[in-house]
Amino acid sequence: DADVTQTPRNRITKTGKRIMLECSQTKGHDRMYWYRQDPGLGLRLIYYSFDVKDINKGEISDGYSVSRQAQAKFSLSLESAIPNQTALYFCATSHTEGLLPRDYGYTFGSGTRLTVV
Amino acid sequence: SQQGEEDPQALSIQEGENATMNCSYKTSINNLQWYRQNSGRGLVHLILIRSNEREKHSGRLRVTLDTSKKSSSLLITASRAADTASYFCATAPNDYKLSFGAGTTVTVRA
């Protein structure tokens, strides 16, 4: 099983629909992130969570919300999907030891390809 | 806004040649990381270099960091077809939230 699992892998939805993307991890990491990737723009941070009770907006949070249901689960919702939210969405995790993150890089899921028509 | 910018945007090389790509960033960092992404898949962490390090090696990868110029380079030696991918630099400022560049697409020709 993958360390970071994202569901669904692909989704086509209609404008105005609410959709939830789910992420679960078996790494035991405390930090979780949602990024979106658009061609030519790299990855942009939507939301991040440093622990279950700590959720923060990233650079492009408008139109999105998140829920950290448990240390291992972090879901992203599009309240009312619009076509420019068509993108590849990635969940990632990292670990904090003591007061500082461990410098071991992020672990990414395989992504959810979302198309809003 | 993106912190890092990779150069070139695309690179095509012959198998066995070396591939070099560069990353420039804007603000002070705690560390800089390189990731690889195979077509539409998740990113895979390749190597991390801390702000007090100048060079790091991992297998066929060599990373340099020049904090005075706010730049880094990634060298892949003796490239293989399996190295065909997009490569991203990511910078970690003091709050440790990674910021990614737009990536360099590397094509290795057989």
XYZ file of N, CA and C in Angstrom:
681
model
N 0.847 -1.203 0.000
C 0.000 0.000 0.000
C 0.880 1.250 0.000
N 0.390 2.291 -0.683
C 1.138 3.525 -0.751
C 1.167 4.189 0.618
N 2.241 4.950 0.870
C 2.359 5.672 2.130
C 1.314 6.780 2.229
N 1.056 7.444 1.090
C 0.063 8.509 1.043
C -0.931 8.158 -0.064
N -2.169 7.966 0.302
C -3.192 7.525 -0.644
C -4.211 8.617 -0.876
N -4.440 8.903 -2.140
C -5.432 9.903 -2.495
C -6.581 9.238 -3.247
N -7.781 9.641 -2.906
C -8.961 9.161 -3.637
C -9.897 10.322 -3.910
N -10.579 10.332 -5.078
C -10.392 9.403 -6.187
C -9.127 9.731 -6.979
N -8.737 8.906 -7.926
C -7.591 9.187 -8.786
C -7.980 10.160 -9.888
N -9.175 9.993 -10.375
C -9.706 10.870 -11.419
C -11.155 11.191 -11.102
N -11.548 12.431 -11.438
C -12.939 12.798 -11.196
C -13.349 13.876 -12.176
N -14.507 13.688 -12.773
C -15.100 14.726 -13.602
C -16.372 15.169 -12.888
N -16.521 16.468 -12.689
C -17.687 16.975 -12.003
C -18.226 18.197 -12.721
N -19.443 18.554 -12.405
C -20.076 19.687 -13.079
C -19.905 20.964 -12.279
N -19.916 22.068 -12.951
C -19.840 23.370 -12.306
C -20.943 23.490 -11.259
N -20.552 23.989 -10.079
C -21.510 24.197 -9.006
C -21.626 23.049 -8.026
N -21.091 21.895 -8.382
C -21.175 20.739 -7.490
C -20.142 20.849 -6.380
N -20.473 20.245 -5.249
C -19.511 20.135 -4.153
C -18.776 18.820 -4.307
N -17.466 18.870 -4.118
C -16.687 17.657 -4.261
C -15.631 17.593 -3.168
N -15.374 16.380 -2.713
C -14.363 16.188 -1.689
C -13.269 15.264 -2.204
N -12.033 15.677 -1.985
C -10.872 14.839 -2.287
C -10.296 14.376 -0.963
N -9.963 13.098 -0.905
C -9.517 12.554 0.370
C -8.053 12.132 0.316
N -7.417 12.216 1.465
C -6.018 11.841 1.594
C -5.819 11.126 2.920
N -5.164 9.987 2.864
C -4.820 9.288 4.100
C -3.368 8.852 4.015
N -2.714 8.762 5.168
C -1.290 8.430 5.181
C -0.964 7.432 6.286
N 0.025 6.629 5.989
C 0.493 5.625 6.962
C 1.911 5.945 7.426
N 2.396 7.145 7.121
C 3.760 7.538 7.486
C 3.882 7.918 8.955
N 2.741 8.219 9.600
C 2.823 8.704 10.969
C 3.280 10.155 11.039
N 3.232 10.854 9.911
C 3.645 12.251 9.878
C 2.559 13.141 10.474
N 2.996 14.240 11.087
C 2.017 15.134 11.699
C 1.573 16.243 10.748
N 2.411 16.597 9.796
C 2.085 17.698 8.902
C 1.515 17.172 7.594
N 0.440 17.836 7.142
C -0.164 17.443 5.862
C -0.490 18.683 5.048
N -0.452 18.518 3.720
C -0.562 19.653 2.810
C -1.435 19.273 1.609
N -2.093 20.282 1.047
C -2.762 20.130 -0.238
C -2.177 21.153 -1.214
N -1.756 20.629 -2.381
C -1.239 21.470 -3.451
C -2.072 21.220 -4.704
N -2.108 22.212 -5.571
C -2.628 21.970 -6.904
C -1.541 22.263 -7.926
N -1.578 21.523 -9.018
C -0.592 21.695 -10.071
C -1.302 22.027 -11.367
N -0.888 23.110 -11.988
C -1.377 23.518 -13.284
C -0.195 23.555 -14.237
N -0.409 23.229 -15.501
C 0.706 23.209 -16.464
C 1.468 24.536 -16.470
N 2.777 24.450 -16.366
C 3.611 25.638 -16.429
C 3.655 26.470 -15.153
N 2.896 26.074 -14.140
C 2.858 26.877 -12.903
C 3.433 26.151 -11.703
N 3.870 24.952 -11.870
C 4.393 24.232 -10.720
C 3.294 23.907 -9.729
N 3.651 23.749 -8.472
C 2.683 23.412 -7.433
C 2.426 24.630 -6.570
N 1.179 24.843 -6.250
C 0.801 25.950 -5.375
C 0.066 25.407 -4.159
N 0.384 25.959 -3.009
C -0.139 25.469 -1.747
C -1.548 25.995 -1.500
N -2.470 25.077 -1.213
C -3.860 25.459 -0.973
C -4.120 25.605 0.529
N -3.864 24.538 1.268
C -4.020 24.519 2.726
C -2.935 23.615 3.304
N -2.636 23.860 4.582
C -1.731 22.966 5.277
C -2.144 22.830 6.728
N -1.731 21.739 7.327
C -2.111 21.437 8.707
C -0.885 20.881 9.428
N -0.491 21.515 10.524
C 0.678 21.055 11.259
C 0.314 20.031 12.328
N -0.933 20.005 12.735
C -1.463 18.903 13.520
C -2.979 18.975 13.444
N -3.674 18.078 14.108
C -5.119 17.951 13.958
C -5.847 19.265 14.267
N -5.337 20.029 15.208
C -6.043 21.251 15.613
C -5.471 22.505 14.960
N -4.547 22.339 14.048
C -3.876 23.483 13.443
C -4.013 23.405 11.929
N -4.886 24.264 11.365
C -5.124 24.294 9.927
C -4.918 25.719 9.449
N -4.215 25.843 8.325
C -3.842 27.160 7.840
C -4.070 27.287 6.343
N -4.381 28.507 5.917
C -4.550 28.753 4.487
C -3.188 28.879 3.806
N -3.146 28.396 2.574
C -1.964 28.589 1.757
C -2.157 29.782 0.848
N -1.451 29.778 -0.275
C -1.488 30.947 -1.148
C -2.729 31.031 -2.013
N -3.460 29.917 -2.195
C -4.634 29.942 -3.081
C -5.813 29.209 -2.447
N -6.237 29.618 -1.277
C -7.267 28.892 -0.532
C -8.699 29.259 -0.933
N -8.902 30.352 -1.632
C -10.261 30.767 -1.984
C -10.967 29.690 -2.799
N -12.201 29.345 -2.376
C -12.969 28.336 -3.086
C -12.745 26.931 -2.575
N -11.842 26.788 -1.589
C -11.511 25.481 -1.022
C -11.710 25.501 0.489
N -11.954 24.328 1.050
C -11.944 24.169 2.505
C -11.328 22.799 2.794
N -10.886 22.619 4.042
C -10.246 21.357 4.406
C -10.779 20.887 5.749
N -10.539 19.627 6.005
C -10.881 19.033 7.284
C -9.791 18.036 7.644
N -9.278 18.139 8.858
C -8.291 17.177 9.348
C -9.014 16.291 10.354
N -9.475 15.163 9.852
C -10.336 14.297 10.669
C -9.537 13.520 11.719
N -8.301 13.287 11.424
C -7.421 12.538 12.315
C -6.004 12.849 11.857
N -5.015 12.403 12.627
C -3.651 12.703 12.212
C -3.376 12.157 10.821
N -4.015 11.028 10.482
C -3.721 10.366 9.221
C -4.617 10.803 8.065
N -5.595 11.648 8.300
C -6.574 11.960 7.246
C -6.751 13.463 7.092
N -6.693 13.899 5.831
C -6.795 15.328 5.530
C -7.559 15.440 4.214
N -8.769 16.001 4.262
C -9.580 16.054 3.060
C -9.724 17.490 2.572
N -9.861 17.614 1.276
C -9.999 18.921 0.622
C -11.363 18.963 -0.049
N -12.102 20.043 0.177
C -13.416 20.188 -0.443
C -13.461 21.412 -1.336
N -14.133 21.246 -2.461
C -14.456 22.368 -3.321
C -15.948 22.600 -3.105
N -16.283 23.707 -2.496
C -17.668 23.949 -2.093
C -18.609 24.058 -3.279
N -18.172 24.750 -4.311
C -18.975 24.922 -5.531
C -17.975 24.981 -6.684
N -17.741 23.827 -7.283
C -16.658 23.716 -8.264
C -16.876 24.634 -9.466
N -15.756 25.169 -9.945
C -15.778 26.007 -11.145
C -14.697 25.501 -12.100
N -14.850 25.772 -13.410
C -13.902 25.208 -14.389
C -12.433 25.542 -14.122
N -12.127 26.717 -13.575
C -10.700 27.017 -13.381
C -10.105 26.300 -12.173
N -10.895 25.447 -11.536
C -10.352 24.551 -10.516
C -9.958 23.203 -11.115
N -10.086 23.087 -12.431
C -9.582 21.904 -13.124
C -8.068 21.874 -12.978
N -7.555 20.807 -12.393
C -6.120 20.735 -12.097
C -5.799 19.351 -11.555
N -4.505 19.153 -11.317
C -4.023 17.945 -10.639
C -3.778 18.330 -9.181
N -4.390 17.603 -8.265
C -4.303 17.925 -6.847
C -3.445 16.892 -6.127
N -2.533 17.391 -5.307
C -1.647 16.505 -4.563
C -1.758 16.752 -3.069
N -1.763 15.657 -2.344
C -1.626 15.685 -0.898
C -0.176 15.312 -0.576
N 0.380 15.921 0.446
C 1.748 15.598 0.856
C 1.838 15.605 2.376
N 2.850 14.932 2.897
C 3.056 14.877 4.343
C 4.515 15.146 4.672
N 4.750 15.604 5.895
C 6.107 15.728 6.398
C 6.063 15.563 7.914
N 7.230 15.410 8.499
C 7.313 15.050 9.909
C 8.012 16.116 10.725
N 7.490 16.364 11.917
C 8.129 17.286 12.854
C 8.643 16.502 14.037
N 9.866 16.733 14.382
C 10.428 16.093 15.567
C 10.818 17.199 16.539
N 10.288 17.142 17.715
C 10.542 18.223 18.652
C 9.900 19.494 18.138
N 10.639 20.554 18.043
C 10.102 21.836 17.605
C 10.379 22.123 16.134
N 11.175 21.276 15.522
C 11.563 21.562 14.146
C 11.198 20.406 13.230
N 10.797 20.711 11.997
C 10.527 19.625 11.051
C 11.800 18.848 10.760
N 11.620 17.577 10.543
C 12.764 16.779 10.118
C 13.025 17.087 8.648
N 14.274 17.235 8.337
C 14.621 17.666 6.987
C 14.714 16.488 6.047
N 13.631 15.753 5.919
C 13.677 14.584 5.064
C 12.792 14.720 3.842
N 12.269 15.892 3.598
C 11.454 16.076 2.416
C 10.021 15.656 2.640
N 9.225 15.955 1.665
C 7.813 15.618 1.704
C 7.580 14.268 1.030
N 6.505 13.599 1.449
C 6.028 12.406 0.761
C 4.714 12.769 0.082
N 4.657 12.528 -1.209
C 3.482 12.906 -1.981
C 2.616 11.698 -2.310
N 1.303 11.965 -2.422
C 0.402 10.981 -2.978
C 0.498 10.997 -4.501
N -0.246 10.109 -5.138
C -0.192 9.986 -6.593
C -1.042 11.021 -7.318
N -1.833 11.765 -6.565
C -2.586 12.846 -7.178
C -4.013 12.486 -7.541
N -4.856 13.517 -7.603
C -6.225 13.392 -8.107
C -6.363 14.345 -9.272
N -6.716 13.781 -10.421
C -6.931 14.635 -11.600
C -8.396 15.032 -11.623
N -8.673 16.309 -11.394
C -10.034 16.815 -11.318
C -10.356 17.662 -12.534
N -11.463 17.354 -13.157
C -11.953 18.136 -14.286
C -13.335 18.676 -13.942
N -13.481 19.984 -14.053
C -14.776 20.617 -13.791
C -15.335 21.109 -15.125
N -16.510 20.590 -15.497
C -17.083 20.938 -16.807
C -18.322 21.832 -16.649
N 2.787 33.296 -4.422
C 3.781 33.473 -5.483
C 4.866 32.416 -5.313
N 5.483 32.015 -6.438
C 6.478 30.967 -6.380
C 7.801 31.533 -5.915
N 8.475 30.753 -5.132
C 9.760 31.171 -4.597
C 10.867 30.842 -5.576
N 10.811 29.649 -6.163
C 11.904 29.211 -7.011
C 11.560 29.245 -8.484
N 12.604 29.419 -9.281
C 12.442 29.370 -10.730
C 13.521 28.483 -11.299
N 13.121 27.496 -12.083
C 14.095 26.601 -12.691
C 14.470 27.086 -14.084
N 15.665 26.741 -14.464
C 16.167 27.087 -15.785
C 17.081 25.956 -16.242
N 16.930 25.431 -17.480
C 15.949 25.847 -18.484
C 14.567 25.255 -18.189
N 13.576 25.653 -18.967
C 12.247 25.076 -18.825
C 12.215 23.654 -19.362
N 13.026 23.413 -20.401
C 13.067 22.083 -20.999
C 14.482 21.781 -21.452
N 14.821 20.497 -21.433
C 16.178 20.060 -21.732
C 16.085 18.700 -22.427
N 16.775 18.554 -23.555
C 16.792 17.278 -24.267
C 18.239 16.835 -24.441
N 18.554 15.644 -23.973
C 19.928 15.170 -24.033
C 19.958 13.723 -24.516
N 21.155 13.304 -24.922
C 21.371 11.931 -25.363
C 21.668 11.066 -24.137
N 21.235 9.843 -24.198
C 21.548 8.902 -23.112
C 23.052 8.863 -22.880
N 23.439 8.909 -21.634
C 24.848 8.888 -21.278
C 25.421 10.270 -21.021
N 24.763 11.302 -21.535
C 25.226 12.670 -21.287
C 24.792 13.121 -19.891
N 25.373 14.231 -19.465
C 24.990 14.835 -18.190
C 23.900 15.873 -18.413
N 23.044 16.025 -17.432
C 21.975 17.031 -17.487
C 22.154 17.978 -16.308
N 22.147 19.260 -16.593
C 22.273 20.260 -15.539
C 21.098 21.218 -15.595
N 20.516 21.456 -14.445
C 19.432 22.436 -14.369
C 19.659 23.317 -13.139
N 19.151 24.525 -13.222
C 19.410 25.514 -12.191
C 18.120 26.001 -11.555
N 18.262 26.494 -10.355
C 17.119 27.012 -9.609
C 17.540 28.307 -8.934
N 16.762 29.338 -9.105
C 17.014 30.587 -8.375
C 15.822 30.855 -7.469
N 16.093 31.461 -6.326
C 15.020 31.735 -5.378
C 15.187 33.144 -4.820
N 14.174 33.584 -4.059
C 14.128 35.002 -3.724
C 14.443 35.324 -2.268
N 13.982 34.487 -1.339
C 14.135 34.847 0.074
C 15.040 33.841 0.784
N 15.399 34.135 2.006
C 16.282 33.238 2.750
C 15.591 31.903 3.002
N 16.381 30.865 3.093
C 15.839 29.514 3.206
C 16.502 28.751 4.341
N 15.811 27.719 4.792
C 16.382 26.774 5.729
C 17.040 25.637 4.963
N 16.374 25.171 3.911
C 16.953 24.153 3.043
C 16.327 24.258 1.668
N 16.918 23.578 0.708
C 16.406 23.527 -0.655
C 16.339 22.060 -1.051
N 15.269 21.690 -1.726
C 15.060 20.289 -2.075
C 14.796 20.162 -3.576
N 15.134 19.020 -4.109
C 14.824 18.690 -5.495
C 13.909 17.472 -5.530
N 12.920 17.560 -6.427
C 11.951 16.484 -6.601
C 11.871 16.109 -8.075
N 11.494 14.873 -8.325
C 11.260 14.391 -9.677
C 9.796 14.006 -9.820
N 9.231 14.290 -10.994
C 7.861 13.904 -11.276
C 7.826 13.229 -12.646
N 7.428 11.968 -12.656
C 7.185 11.276 -13.911
C 5.765 11.594 -14.346
N 5.611 11.764 -15.625
C 4.398 12.215 -16.289
C 3.102 12.076 -15.490
N 2.639 13.184 -14.888
C 1.349 13.196 -14.229
C 1.270 12.447 -12.915
N 2.391 11.958 -12.442
C 2.389 11.215 -11.178
C 2.816 12.101 -10.022
N 2.855 11.521 -8.835
C 3.268 12.265 -7.657
C 4.749 12.593 -7.690
N 5.119 13.595 -6.928
C 6.522 13.998 -6.859
C 7.281 13.075 -5.916
N 8.520 12.821 -6.284
C 9.380 11.974 -5.472
C 10.567 12.806 -5.008
N 10.816 12.769 -3.722
C 11.922 13.525 -3.149
C 13.251 12.919 -3.569
N 14.153 13.763 -4.107
C 15.455 13.283 -4.558
C 16.556 13.585 -3.555
N 16.643 14.845 -3.145
C 17.787 15.245 -2.340
C 17.468 16.557 -1.644
N 18.022 16.735 -0.474
C 17.851 17.962 0.302
C 19.216 18.508 0.647
N 19.381 19.808 0.507
C 20.626 20.453 0.897
C 20.284 21.583 1.856
N 20.972 21.622 2.969
C 20.701 22.631 3.979
C 21.411 23.932 3.636
N 20.968 25.000 4.243
C 21.504 26.319 3.895
C 22.980 26.465 4.257
N 23.486 25.641 5.173
C 24.894 25.727 5.535
C 25.759 24.727 4.758
N 25.173 24.057 3.793
C 25.914 23.127 2.944
C 26.109 23.741 1.568
N 27.197 23.352 0.899
C 27.495 23.910 -0.422
C 27.320 22.887 -1.532
N 27.497 21.614 -1.190
C 27.410 20.579 -2.212
C 26.987 19.286 -1.550
N 26.201 18.498 -2.321
C 25.751 17.219 -1.791
C 25.618 16.238 -2.947
N 25.925 14.979 -2.671
C 25.857 13.950 -3.692
C 24.913 12.846 -3.236
N 24.227 12.264 -4.230
C 23.425 11.071 -3.958
C 23.375 10.255 -5.245
N 24.148 9.177 -5.276
C 24.219 8.363 -6.489
C 24.707 9.189 -7.668
N 23.914 9.283 -8.729
C 24.299 10.066 -9.908
C 23.874 11.527 -9.811
N 23.375 11.932 -8.679
C 22.920 13.308 -8.490
C 23.956 14.116 -7.725
N 24.139 15.344 -8.187
C 25.006 16.284 -7.461
C 24.260 17.608 -7.377
N 24.119 18.099 -6.175
C 23.431 19.366 -5.954
C 24.408 20.361 -5.356
N 24.360 21.582 -5.848
C 25.133 22.664 -5.245
C 24.174 23.754 -4.773
N 24.624 24.507 -3.818
C 23.828 25.609 -3.274
C 24.740 26.798 -3.032
N 24.346 27.943 -3.553
C 25.076 29.188 -3.335
C 24.085 30.172 -2.715
N 24.127 30.309 -1.412
C 23.141 31.159 -0.739
C 23.398 32.638 -1.019
N 24.643 32.997 -1.339
C 24.922 34.408 -1.641
C 24.271 34.821 -2.956
N 24.164 33.878 -3.879
C 23.514 34.148 -5.165
C 22.068 33.660 -5.182
N 21.647 33.031 -4.096
C 20.296 32.456 -4.009
C 20.049 31.550 -5.217
N 20.918 30.593 -5.386
C 20.780 29.686 -6.520
C 21.272 28.299 -6.165
N 20.758 27.330 -6.914
C 21.135 25.936 -6.741
C 21.200 25.289 -8.115
N 21.979 24.234 -8.218
C 21.987 23.466 -9.455
C 21.862 21.984 -9.143
N 21.257 21.276 -10.072
C 21.135 19.819 -9.987
C 21.797 19.233 -11.225
N 22.768 18.366 -10.983
C 23.456 17.674 -12.074
C 23.098 16.201 -12.007
N 22.647 15.662 -13.131
C 22.419 14.221 -13.250
C 23.491 13.699 -14.195
N 24.347 12.836 -13.713
C 25.420 12.313 -14.558
C 24.988 11.029 -15.247
N 25.598 10.772 -16.411
C 25.374 9.535 -17.162
C 23.882 9.220 -17.272
N 23.152 10.129 -17.882
C 21.692 10.018 -17.889
C 21.199 8.744 -18.574
N 20.022 8.324 -18.132
C 19.376 7.122 -18.667
C 17.973 7.492 -19.125
N 17.382 6.649 -19.936
C 16.014 6.907 -20.398
C 15.056 7.081 -19.215
N 15.308 6.351 -18.134
C 14.436 6.425 -16.957
C 14.523 7.765 -16.236
N 15.509 8.585 -16.593
C 15.618 9.916 -15.978
C 14.677 10.911 -16.648
N 14.041 10.525 -17.738
C 13.062 11.399 -18.390
C 11.946 11.709 -17.417
N 11.801 12.989 -17.089
C 10.845 13.413 -16.064
C 10.898 14.932 -15.959
N 10.050 15.477 -15.108
C 10.154 16.885 -14.737
C 10.818 16.974 -13.383
N 11.682 17.978 -13.233
C 12.435 18.148 -12.002
C 12.083 19.509 -11.401
N 11.784 19.485 -10.113
C 11.358 20.702 -9.420
C 12.293 21.004 -8.265
N 12.644 22.264 -8.135
C 13.295 22.669 -6.905
C 12.234 23.220 -5.964
N 12.435 23.046 -4.700
C 11.500 23.516 -3.690
C 12.298 24.118 -2.549
N 11.912 25.284 -2.145
C 12.630 25.957 -1.070
C 11.810 25.933 0.210
N 12.515 25.782 1.314
C 11.889 25.750 2.626
C 12.409 26.947 3.417
N 11.610 27.994 3.537
C 11.994 29.102 4.396
C 11.872 28.695 5.860
N 12.014 29.597 6.760
C 12.058 29.227 8.166
C 10.764 28.621 8.689
N 9.633 28.857 7.981
C 8.392 28.219 8.438
C 8.211 26.825 7.842
N 9.174 26.409 7.036
C 9.232 25.056 6.515
C 8.105 24.688 5.563
N 7.337 25.662 5.064
C 6.350 25.327 4.037
C 7.051 25.369 2.689
N 7.049 24.274 1.987
C 7.762 24.222 0.725
C 7.080 25.047 -0.359
N 7.910 25.750 -1.109
C 7.435 26.520 -2.247
C 8.146 25.987 -3.487
N 7.380 25.619 -4.515
C 7.928 24.943 -5.681
C 8.068 25.876 -6.866
N 9.079 25.594 -7.688
C 9.210 26.259 -8.963
C 8.347 25.577 -10.002
N 8.411 26.078 -11.242
C 7.587 25.554 -12.333
C 8.178 24.298 -12.966
N 9.436 24.010 -12.681
C 10.033 22.756 -13.121
C 10.813 22.828 -14.408
N 11.717 21.870 -14.567
C 12.463 21.654 -15.806
C 12.076 20.286 -16.342
N 11.651 20.229 -17.590
C 11.291 18.953 -18.217
C 12.511 18.404 -18.927
N 12.940 17.236 -18.510
C 14.128 16.605 -19.084
C 13.704 15.414 -19.924
N 14.188 15.385 -21.158
C 13.948 14.244 -22.054
C 15.289 13.621 -22.379
N 15.425 12.345 -22.115
C 16.661 11.619 -22.416
C 16.393 10.735 -23.628
N 17.132 11.009 -24.718
C 16.931 10.281 -25.980
C 17.830 9.057 -26.033
N 17.283 7.969 -26.503
C 18.058 6.721 -26.575
C 19.075 6.771 -27.713
